[in-house]
Amino acid sequence: KSKHIHISIIKSVEPLAPVNIASSLITMATMPTPVVSISYDDLVNFATDDDDSNNVKNRDDLIQKLGQAFGNDESALGILAVTGVPTLEEKRQRLLPLARRVALLEDKSEMVCEASKYQTGWSHGKEMFAGKPDLAKGSFYANPLIDDMTTVRDVPQDVKEANPGFFAPNVWPDKSVPELEVALKELGRLVVDVGRLLAKPCDAYVARECSGYATHNLSTILQESKFCKARLLHYFSVDRSGASDGDFSDWCGWHNDHGSLTGLIP
């Protein structure tokens, strides 16, 4: 159980994003269980403490949708789509093309952080998939909320050494792709803001299902925490001629997300 980490994952693909969008829509359309969706406006309205009967009904409906998405029923996919998020499209269009520019840079030395175990800055071929180094995708990691966690709180040295991916300061390609820092922070912070709104009905749902649940537990965690990691993913074009199906994949290896919520941008 994590008490302090929110992770946002941002993806691009080569060729660029439209291919990724299409594949995501096809996947959603063929799922036997539809993905639950709620609107951004409904999340905002949920935060309004209003005893109006219509608002109470809307709140109950939203909590029920949270159960359909994240509950214990076998049909719950653990996925929730938030629609109508303001400024999302423009921020997305500003950031995703930069993923390809970063991935194709010949000299990436200014954005590689070995001390973070490649969990800050550029990472390629450091993760494993099906027992082999994953070369099909490259990642750029950064905390969109703050560049250096150690500037806002005193952290024991042993804690920093045990968690280098979260305490290593951000590194940015200021010389080669100077636009990346602003673009990633803007979209990453938007994902965090939506996650904080979503945490409120999540709290209400869990409190309804679990007696003794601390009120506003998840909301407080996400509101107060600065431990956040954004991952900008780029999928390289791959020549699959002569390669077996196990050599390359658009998937990641099995893993546990160690965050309170994971936000994804299609």
PDB file of C-alpha atoms in Angstrom:
ATOM      1  CA  LYS A   1       0.000   0.000   0.000  1.00  0.00           C
ATOM      2  CA  SER A   2       1.475   3.298  -1.028  1.00  0.00           C
ATOM      3  CA  LYS A   3       0.760   6.459   0.894  1.00  0.00           C
ATOM      4  CA  HIS A   4       2.563   8.973  -1.191  1.00  0.00           C
ATOM      5  CA  ILE A   5       2.956   8.160  -4.858  1.00  0.00           C
ATOM      6  CA  HIS A   6       0.843   9.152  -7.816  1.00  0.00           C
ATOM      7  CA  ILE A   7       2.000   7.959 -11.211  1.00  0.00           C
ATOM      8  CA  SER A   8       0.998   9.350 -14.551  1.00  0.00           C
ATOM      9  CA  ILE A   9       1.911   7.518 -17.735  1.00  0.00           C
ATOM     10  CA  ILE A  10       2.000   9.381 -21.026  1.00  0.00           C
ATOM     11  CA  LYS A  11       2.429   7.542 -24.316  1.00  0.00           C
ATOM     12  CA  SER A  12       3.388   8.226 -27.914  1.00  0.00           C
ATOM     13  CA  VAL A  13       4.082   5.884 -30.769  1.00  0.00           C
ATOM     14  CA  GLU A  14       6.081   5.819 -33.976  1.00  0.00           C
ATOM     15  CA  PRO A  15       4.284   6.544 -36.297  1.00  0.00           C
ATOM     16  CA  LEU A  16       2.781   9.209 -34.063  1.00  0.00           C
ATOM     17  CA  ALA A  17      -0.267   9.213 -31.811  1.00  0.00           C
ATOM     18  CA  PRO A  18      -3.198   8.536 -34.221  1.00  0.00           C
ATOM     19  CA  VAL A  19      -2.128   4.873 -34.505  1.00  0.00           C
ATOM     20  CA  ASN A  20      -2.104   4.586 -30.729  1.00  0.00           C
ATOM     21  CA  ILE A  21      -5.549   6.169 -30.445  1.00  0.00           C
ATOM     22  CA  ALA A  22      -7.004   3.802 -33.023  1.00  0.00           C
ATOM     23  CA  SER A  23      -5.602   0.714 -31.333  1.00  0.00           C
ATOM     24  CA  SER A  24      -6.934   1.912 -27.959  1.00  0.00           C
ATOM     25  CA  LEU A  25     -10.423   2.444 -29.383  1.00  0.00           C
ATOM     26  CA  ILE A  26     -10.405  -0.981 -31.041  1.00  0.00           C
ATOM     27  CA  THR A  27      -9.346  -2.619 -27.778  1.00  0.00           C
ATOM     28  CA  MET A  28     -12.101  -0.853 -25.840  1.00  0.00           C
ATOM     29  CA  ALA A  29     -14.709  -1.732 -28.470  1.00  0.00           C
ATOM     30  CA  THR A  30     -13.923  -5.441 -28.341  1.00  0.00           C
ATOM     31  CA  MET A  31     -13.765  -5.783 -24.568  1.00  0.00           C
ATOM     32  CA  PRO A  32     -16.581  -8.019 -23.268  1.00  0.00           C
ATOM     33  CA  THR A  33     -17.101  -5.550 -20.432  1.00  0.00           C
ATOM     34  CA  PRO A  34     -17.297  -1.869 -21.421  1.00  0.00           C
ATOM     35  CA  VAL A  35     -14.974   0.616 -19.761  1.00  0.00           C
ATOM     36  CA  VAL A  36     -16.831   2.766 -17.247  1.00  0.00           C
ATOM     37  CA  SER A  37     -16.638   6.475 -18.092  1.00  0.00           C
ATOM     38  CA  ILE A  38     -17.495   9.612 -16.158  1.00  0.00           C
ATOM     39  CA  SER A  39     -17.242  13.248 -17.102  1.00  0.00           C
ATOM     40  CA  TYR A  40     -14.800  15.758 -15.719  1.00  0.00           C
ATOM     41  CA  ASP A  41     -17.716  18.044 -14.860  1.00  0.00           C
ATOM     42  CA  ASP A  42     -19.266  15.298 -12.723  1.00  0.00           C
ATOM     43  CA  LEU A  43     -16.005  15.011 -10.764  1.00  0.00           C
ATOM     44  CA  VAL A  44     -15.958  18.754 -10.180  1.00  0.00           C
ATOM     45  CA  ASN A  45     -19.611  18.778  -9.110  1.00  0.00           C
ATOM     46  CA  PHE A  46     -18.995  15.880  -6.724  1.00  0.00           C
ATOM     47  CA  ALA A  47     -16.743  18.129  -4.670  1.00  0.00           C
ATOM     48  CA  THR A  48     -19.648  20.536  -4.063  1.00  0.00           C
ATOM     49  CA  ASP A  49     -21.223  20.000  -0.653  1.00  0.00           C
ATOM     50  CA  ASP A  50     -24.824  20.515  -1.733  1.00  0.00           C
ATOM     51  CA  ASP A  51     -27.819  18.776  -0.168  1.00  0.00           C
ATOM     52  CA  ASP A  52     -29.977  19.409  -3.225  1.00  0.00           C
ATOM     53  CA  SER A  53     -31.796  16.156  -4.024  1.00  0.00           C
ATOM     54  CA  ASN A  54     -30.585  16.108  -7.626  1.00  0.00           C
ATOM     55  CA  ASN A  55     -26.997  16.575  -6.530  1.00  0.00           C
ATOM     56  CA  VAL A  56     -27.303  13.804  -3.946  1.00  0.00           C
ATOM     57  CA  LYS A  57     -28.623  11.465  -6.649  1.00  0.00           C
ATOM     58  CA  ASN A  58     -25.766  12.446  -8.980  1.00  0.00           C
ATOM     59  CA  ARG A  59     -23.261  11.767  -6.218  1.00  0.00           C
ATOM     60  CA  ASP A  60     -24.796   8.346  -5.573  1.00  0.00           C
ATOM     61  CA  ASP A  61     -24.693   7.539  -9.283  1.00  0.00           C
ATOM     62  CA  LEU A  62     -21.034   8.518  -9.462  1.00  0.00           C
ATOM     63  CA  ILE A  63     -20.124   6.406  -6.435  1.00  0.00           C
ATOM     64  CA  GLN A  64     -21.932   3.475  -8.049  1.00  0.00           C
ATOM     65  CA  LYS A  65     -19.859   3.931 -11.217  1.00  0.00           C
ATOM     66  CA  LEU A  66     -16.689   3.866  -9.115  1.00  0.00           C
ATOM     67  CA  GLY A  67     -17.803   0.501  -7.786  1.00  0.00           C
ATOM     68  CA  GLN A  68     -18.411  -0.777 -11.310  1.00  0.00           C
ATOM     69  CA  ALA A  69     -14.890   0.257 -12.304  1.00  0.00           C
ATOM     70  CA  PHE A  70     -12.840  -0.532  -9.196  1.00  0.00           C
ATOM     71  CA  GLY A  71     -14.997  -2.834  -7.075  1.00  0.00           C
ATOM     72  CA  ASN A  72     -14.657  -6.534  -6.254  1.00  0.00           C
ATOM     73  CA  ASP A  73     -17.081  -7.768  -8.899  1.00  0.00           C
ATOM     74  CA  GLU A  74     -15.496  -9.953 -11.585  1.00  0.00           C
ATOM     75  CA  SER A  75     -16.689  -7.501 -14.244  1.00  0.00           C
ATOM     76  CA  ALA A  76     -14.700  -4.610 -12.690  1.00  0.00           C
ATOM     77  CA  LEU A  77     -11.745  -3.882 -14.992  1.00  0.00           C
ATOM     78  CA  GLY A  78      -9.843  -1.565 -12.658  1.00  0.00           C
ATOM     79  CA  ILE A  79     -10.033   1.124 -15.362  1.00  0.00           C
ATOM     80  CA  LEU A  80     -12.058   4.340 -15.441  1.00  0.00           C
ATOM     81  CA  ALA A  81     -12.212   6.805 -18.357  1.00  0.00           C
ATOM     82  CA  VAL A  82     -12.607  10.513 -17.557  1.00  0.00           C
ATOM     83  CA  THR A  83     -14.068  12.487 -20.447  1.00  0.00           C
ATOM     84  CA  GLY A  84     -14.203  16.179 -21.259  1.00  0.00           C
ATOM     85  CA  VAL A  85     -11.036  17.224 -19.405  1.00  0.00           C
ATOM     86  CA  PRO A  86     -10.362  20.911 -20.208  1.00  0.00           C
ATOM     87  CA  THR A  87      -7.070  21.737 -22.030  1.00  0.00           C
ATOM     88  CA  LEU A  88      -6.178  18.032 -22.295  1.00  0.00           C
ATOM     89  CA  GLU A  89      -6.059  17.940 -26.084  1.00  0.00           C
ATOM     90  CA  GLU A  90      -3.813  20.981 -26.497  1.00  0.00           C
ATOM     91  CA  LYS A  91      -1.419  19.841 -23.777  1.00  0.00           C
ATOM     92  CA  ARG A  92      -1.338  16.365 -25.286  1.00  0.00           C
ATOM     93  CA  GLN A  93      -0.590  17.687 -28.757  1.00  0.00           C
ATOM     94  CA  ARG A  94       2.191  19.836 -27.337  1.00  0.00           C
ATOM     95  CA  LEU A  95       3.928  16.984 -25.528  1.00  0.00           C
ATOM     96  CA  LEU A  96       3.536  13.758 -27.499  1.00  0.00           C
ATOM     97  CA  PRO A  97       5.470  14.797 -30.634  1.00  0.00           C
ATOM     98  CA  LEU A  98       8.418  15.616 -28.356  1.00  0.00           C
ATOM     99  CA  ALA A  99       8.649  11.953 -27.329  1.00  0.00           C
ATOM    100  CA  ARG A 100       9.851  11.015 -30.800  1.00  0.00           C
ATOM    101  CA  ARG A 101      12.354  13.865 -30.860  1.00  0.00           C
ATOM    102  CA  VAL A 102      13.793  12.734 -27.543  1.00  0.00           C
ATOM    103  CA  ALA A 103      13.922   9.092 -28.589  1.00  0.00           C
ATOM    104  CA  LEU A 104      15.784   9.829 -31.832  1.00  0.00           C
ATOM    105  CA  LEU A 105      18.442  12.101 -30.340  1.00  0.00           C
ATOM    106  CA  GLU A 106      21.925  10.757 -31.027  1.00  0.00           C
ATOM    107  CA  ASP A 107      23.368  12.209 -27.827  1.00  0.00           C
ATOM    108  CA  LYS A 108      21.193  11.609 -24.776  1.00  0.00           C
ATOM    109  CA  SER A 109      23.924  12.077 -22.183  1.00  0.00           C
ATOM    110  CA  GLU A 110      22.367  15.193 -20.629  1.00  0.00           C
ATOM    111  CA  MET A 111      19.169  13.324 -19.734  1.00  0.00           C
ATOM    112  CA  VAL A 112      20.493   9.984 -18.472  1.00  0.00           C
ATOM    113  CA  CYS A 113      20.565   9.438 -14.704  1.00  0.00           C
ATOM    114  CA  GLU A 114      22.229   6.154 -13.856  1.00  0.00           C
ATOM    115  CA  ALA A 115      22.110   6.949 -10.132  1.00  0.00           C
ATOM    116  CA  SER A 116      18.305   6.753 -10.236  1.00  0.00           C
ATOM    117  CA  LYS A 117      18.531   3.239 -11.710  1.00  0.00           C
ATOM    118  CA  TYR A 118      17.193   4.811 -14.887  1.00  0.00           C
ATOM    119  CA  GLN A 119      13.909   5.809 -13.214  1.00  0.00           C
ATOM    120  CA  THR A 120      14.633   9.495 -13.808  1.00  0.00           C
ATOM    121  CA  GLY A 121      15.413  10.882 -17.247  1.00  0.00           C
ATOM    122  CA  TRP A 122      15.936   8.641 -20.295  1.00  0.00           C
ATOM    123  CA  SER A 123      15.721   4.847 -20.110  1.00  0.00           C
ATOM    124  CA  HIS A 124      15.989   2.338 -22.961  1.00  0.00           C
ATOM    125  CA  GLY A 125      16.686  -1.366 -22.770  1.00  0.00           C
ATOM    126  CA  LYS A 126      16.931  -1.292 -18.962  1.00  0.00           C
ATOM    127  CA  GLU A 127      13.610  -3.021 -18.371  1.00  0.00           C
ATOM    128  CA  MET A 128      13.009  -6.670 -19.142  1.00  0.00           C
ATOM    129  CA  PHE A 129      10.203  -8.211 -21.179  1.00  0.00           C
ATOM    130  CA  ALA A 130       9.826 -11.962 -21.591  1.00  0.00           C
ATOM    131  CA  GLY A 131      13.301 -12.397 -20.126  1.00  0.00           C
ATOM    132  CA  LYS A 132      14.984 -10.041 -22.599  1.00  0.00           C
ATOM    133  CA  PRO A 133      15.919  -6.325 -22.534  1.00  0.00           C
ATOM    134  CA  ASP A 134      12.918  -4.339 -23.783  1.00  0.00           C
ATOM    135  CA  LEU A 135      14.185  -2.439 -26.837  1.00  0.00           C
ATOM    136  CA  ALA A 136      10.789  -1.777 -28.428  1.00  0.00           C
ATOM    137  CA  LYS A 137      10.095   1.285 -26.322  1.00  0.00           C
ATOM    138  CA  GLY A 138      11.975   4.118 -24.657  1.00  0.00           C
ATOM    139  CA  SER A 139      10.916   6.076 -21.582  1.00  0.00           C
ATOM    140  CA  PHE A 140      11.535   9.508 -20.154  1.00  0.00           C
ATOM    141  CA  TYR A 141      10.755   9.825 -16.430  1.00  0.00           C
ATOM    142  CA  ALA A 142      10.257  12.987 -14.408  1.00  0.00           C
ATOM    143  CA  ASN A 143       8.364  14.335 -11.423  1.00  0.00           C
ATOM    144  CA  PRO A 144       5.985  16.956 -12.877  1.00  0.00           C
ATOM    145  CA  LEU A 145       5.299  18.565  -9.500  1.00  0.00           C
ATOM    146  CA  ILE A 146       8.792  19.348  -8.267  1.00  0.00           C
ATOM    147  CA  ASP A 147      12.311  19.006  -9.662  1.00  0.00           C
ATOM    148  CA  ASP A 148      14.051  17.970  -6.462  1.00  0.00           C
ATOM    149  CA  MET A 149      12.170  16.345  -3.571  1.00  0.00           C
ATOM    150  CA  THR A 150      15.008  16.965  -1.144  1.00  0.00           C
ATOM    151  CA  THR A 151      14.402  20.735  -1.344  1.00  0.00           C
ATOM    152  CA  VAL A 152      10.972  20.509   0.312  1.00  0.00           C
ATOM    153  CA  ARG A 153      11.631  18.047   3.124  1.00  0.00           C
ATOM    154  CA  ASP A 154      14.488  16.528   5.070  1.00  0.00           C
ATOM    155  CA  VAL A 155      15.017  12.978   3.891  1.00  0.00           C
ATOM    156  CA  PRO A 156      17.268  10.481   5.716  1.00  0.00           C
ATOM    157  CA  GLN A 157      20.136   9.301   3.577  1.00  0.00           C
ATOM    158  CA  ASP A 158      19.146   5.646   3.879  1.00  0.00           C
ATOM    159  CA  VAL A 159      15.647   6.434   2.576  1.00  0.00           C
ATOM    160  CA  LYS A 160      17.082   8.286  -0.422  1.00  0.00           C
ATOM    161  CA  GLU A 161      19.452   5.430  -1.177  1.00  0.00           C
ATOM    162  CA  ALA A 162      16.631   2.883  -0.957  1.00  0.00           C
ATOM    163  CA  ASN A 163      14.411   4.884  -3.340  1.00  0.00           C
ATOM    164  CA  PRO A 164      16.722   6.509  -5.894  1.00  0.00           C
ATOM    165  CA  GLY A 165      14.022   6.733  -8.556  1.00  0.00           C
ATOM    166  CA  PHE A 166      11.952   9.102  -6.447  1.00  0.00           C
ATOM    167  CA  PHE A 167      14.656  11.194  -4.828  1.00  0.00           C
ATOM    168  CA  ALA A 168      16.950  11.730  -7.809  1.00  0.00           C
ATOM    169  CA  PRO A 169      16.386  15.288  -9.137  1.00  0.00           C
ATOM    170  CA  ASN A 170      14.789  15.657 -12.551  1.00  0.00           C
ATOM    171  CA  VAL A 171      17.101  15.897 -15.535  1.00  0.00           C
ATOM    172  CA  TRP A 172      15.981  17.727 -18.684  1.00  0.00           C
ATOM    173  CA  PRO A 173      17.385  17.940 -22.234  1.00  0.00           C
ATOM    174  CA  ASP A 174      17.687  21.724 -21.983  1.00  0.00           C
ATOM    175  CA  LYS A 175      20.049  21.980 -24.941  1.00  0.00           C
ATOM    176  CA  SER A 176      18.477  19.528 -27.374  1.00  0.00           C
ATOM    177  CA  VAL A 177      14.716  19.657 -26.565  1.00  0.00           C
ATOM    178  CA  PRO A 178      14.194  22.696 -24.303  1.00  0.00           C
ATOM    179  CA  GLU A 179      10.392  22.588 -24.735  1.00  0.00           C
ATOM    180  CA  LEU A 180      10.111  19.207 -23.030  1.00  0.00           C
ATOM    181  CA  GLU A 181      10.224  20.416 -19.439  1.00  0.00           C
ATOM    182  CA  VAL A 182       7.290  22.820 -19.686  1.00  0.00           C
ATOM    183  CA  ALA A 183       5.194  20.502 -21.851  1.00  0.00           C
ATOM    184  CA  LEU A 184       5.655  17.454 -19.617  1.00  0.00           C
ATOM    185  CA  LYS A 185       5.032  19.395 -16.426  1.00  0.00           C
ATOM    186  CA  GLU A 186       1.838  20.956 -17.804  1.00  0.00           C
ATOM    187  CA  LEU A 187       0.301  17.656 -18.890  1.00  0.00           C
ATOM    188  CA  GLY A 188       1.622  15.769 -15.879  1.00  0.00           C
ATOM    189  CA  ARG A 189       0.113  18.296 -13.476  1.00  0.00           C
ATOM    190  CA  LEU A 190      -3.211  18.088 -15.299  1.00  0.00           C
ATOM    191  CA  VAL A 191      -3.225  14.305 -14.785  1.00  0.00           C
ATOM    192  CA  VAL A 192      -2.473  14.815 -11.092  1.00  0.00           C
ATOM    193  CA  ASP A 193      -5.271  17.393 -10.766  1.00  0.00           C
ATOM    194  CA  VAL A 194      -7.784  14.996 -12.306  1.00  0.00           C
ATOM    195  CA  GLY A 195      -6.506  12.223 -10.038  1.00  0.00           C
ATOM    196  CA  ARG A 196      -7.081  14.419  -7.010  1.00  0.00           C
ATOM    197  CA  LEU A 197     -10.670  15.046  -8.101  1.00  0.00           C
ATOM    198  CA  LEU A 198     -11.203  11.331  -8.696  1.00  0.00           C
ATOM    199  CA  ALA A 199      -9.851  10.501  -5.244  1.00  0.00           C
ATOM    200  CA  LYS A 200     -12.874  12.113  -3.566  1.00  0.00           C
ATOM    201  CA  PRO A 201     -15.535   9.750  -4.943  1.00  0.00           C
ATOM    202  CA  CYS A 202     -13.045   6.891  -4.481  1.00  0.00           C
ATOM    203  CA  ASP A 203     -12.935   7.745  -0.781  1.00  0.00           C
ATOM    204  CA  ALA A 204     -16.734   7.882  -0.658  1.00  0.00           C
ATOM    205  CA  TYR A 205     -17.028   4.478  -2.324  1.00  0.00           C
ATOM    206  CA  VAL A 206     -14.505   2.754  -0.039  1.00  0.00           C
ATOM    207  CA  ALA A 207     -16.053   4.377   3.057  1.00  0.00           C
ATOM    208  CA  ARG A 208     -19.417   2.988   1.971  1.00  0.00           C
ATOM    209  CA  GLU A 209     -17.995  -0.511   1.504  1.00  0.00           C
ATOM    210  CA  CYS A 210     -15.471  -0.704   4.362  1.00  0.00           C
ATOM    211  CA  SER A 211     -16.323   0.239   7.909  1.00  0.00           C
ATOM    212  CA  GLY A 212     -13.553   2.064   9.710  1.00  0.00           C
ATOM    213  CA  TYR A 213     -12.076   3.547   6.549  1.00  0.00           C
ATOM    214  CA  ALA A 214     -10.415   6.881   7.320  1.00  0.00           C
ATOM    215  CA  THR A 215     -12.416   9.727   5.801  1.00  0.00           C
ATOM    216  CA  HIS A 216     -10.685  11.438   2.864  1.00  0.00           C
ATOM    217  CA  ASN A 217      -7.736   9.038   3.147  1.00  0.00           C
ATOM    218  CA  LEU A 218      -6.848   8.859  -0.564  1.00  0.00           C
ATOM    219  CA  SER A 219      -7.744  12.513  -1.156  1.00  0.00           C
ATOM    220  CA  THR A 220      -5.378  13.615   1.585  1.00  0.00           C
ATOM    221  CA  ILE A 221      -2.564  11.438   0.270  1.00  0.00           C
ATOM    222  CA  LEU A 222      -2.793  12.806  -3.263  1.00  0.00           C
ATOM    223  CA  GLN A 223      -3.399  16.389  -2.192  1.00  0.00           C
ATOM    224  CA  GLU A 224      -0.400  16.550   0.110  1.00  0.00           C
ATOM    225  CA  SER A 225       2.064  14.318  -1.677  1.00  0.00           C
ATOM    226  CA  LYS A 226       4.780  15.526  -4.029  1.00  0.00           C
ATOM    227  CA  PHE A 227       5.945  11.984  -4.818  1.00  0.00           C
ATOM    228  CA  CYS A 228       4.815  11.688  -8.398  1.00  0.00           C
ATOM    229  CA  LYS A 229       6.369  10.135 -11.474  1.00  0.00           C
ATOM    230  CA  ALA A 230       5.415  10.809 -15.076  1.00  0.00           C
ATOM    231  CA  ARG A 231       6.544   8.429 -17.793  1.00  0.00           C
ATOM    232  CA  LEU A 232       6.662   9.627 -21.387  1.00  0.00           C
ATOM    233  CA  LEU A 233       6.724   6.498 -23.549  1.00  0.00           C
ATOM    234  CA  HIS A 234       7.877   6.239 -27.152  1.00  0.00           C
ATOM    235  CA  TYR A 235       7.359   3.092 -29.226  1.00  0.00           C
ATOM    236  CA  PHE A 236      10.055   2.615 -31.831  1.00  0.00           C
ATOM    237  CA  SER A 237       9.254   1.402 -35.317  1.00  0.00           C
ATOM    238  CA  VAL A 238      10.445  -2.181 -35.509  1.00  0.00           C
ATOM    239  CA  ASP A 239      11.418  -4.346 -38.466  1.00  0.00           C
ATOM    240  CA  ARG A 240       9.674  -7.596 -37.568  1.00  0.00           C
ATOM    241  CA  SER A 241      10.874  -9.548 -40.592  1.00  0.00           C
ATOM    242  CA  GLY A 242      12.555 -12.720 -39.399  1.00  0.00           C
ATOM    243  CA  ALA A 243      11.662 -11.982 -35.777  1.00  0.00           C
ATOM    244  CA  SER A 244       9.564 -14.262 -33.619  1.00  0.00           C
ATOM    245  CA  ASP A 245       6.431 -13.020 -31.869  1.00  0.00           C
ATOM    246  CA  GLY A 246       8.295 -12.975 -28.565  1.00  0.00           C
ATOM    247  CA  ASP A 247      11.078 -10.668 -29.751  1.00  0.00           C
ATOM    248  CA  PHE A 248       9.053  -7.443 -29.649  1.00  0.00           C
ATOM    249  CA  SER A 249       5.858  -6.331 -27.981  1.00  0.00           C
ATOM    250  CA  ASP A 250       3.816  -3.171 -27.430  1.00  0.00           C
ATOM    251  CA  TRP A 251       3.091  -4.439 -23.931  1.00  0.00           C
ATOM    252  CA  CYS A 252       5.141  -3.938 -20.792  1.00  0.00           C
ATOM    253  CA  GLY A 253       6.222  -6.823 -18.614  1.00  0.00           C
ATOM    254  CA  TRP A 254       4.082  -7.831 -15.641  1.00  0.00           C
ATOM    255  CA  HIS A 255       4.564  -5.359 -12.804  1.00  0.00           C
ATOM    256  CA  ASN A 256       2.872  -3.758  -9.809  1.00  0.00           C
ATOM    257  CA  ASP A 257       2.189  -0.033 -10.058  1.00  0.00           C
ATOM    258  CA  HIS A 258       3.403   1.294  -6.722  1.00  0.00           C
ATOM    259  CA  GLY A 259       1.128   4.329  -6.678  1.00  0.00           C
ATOM    260  CA  SER A 260      -2.201   5.332  -5.253  1.00  0.00           C
ATOM    261  CA  LEU A 261      -3.587   6.026  -8.732  1.00  0.00           C
ATOM    262  CA  THR A 262      -2.172   5.637 -12.224  1.00  0.00           C
ATOM    263  CA  GLY A 263      -3.307   8.133 -14.863  1.00  0.00           C
ATOM    264  CA  LEU A 264      -2.955   7.318 -18.563  1.00  0.00           C
ATOM    265  CA  ILE A 265      -3.117   9.546 -21.643  1.00  0.00           C
ATOM    266  CA  PRO A 266      -4.100   7.681 -24.854  1.00  0.00           C
TER     267      PRO A 266
END
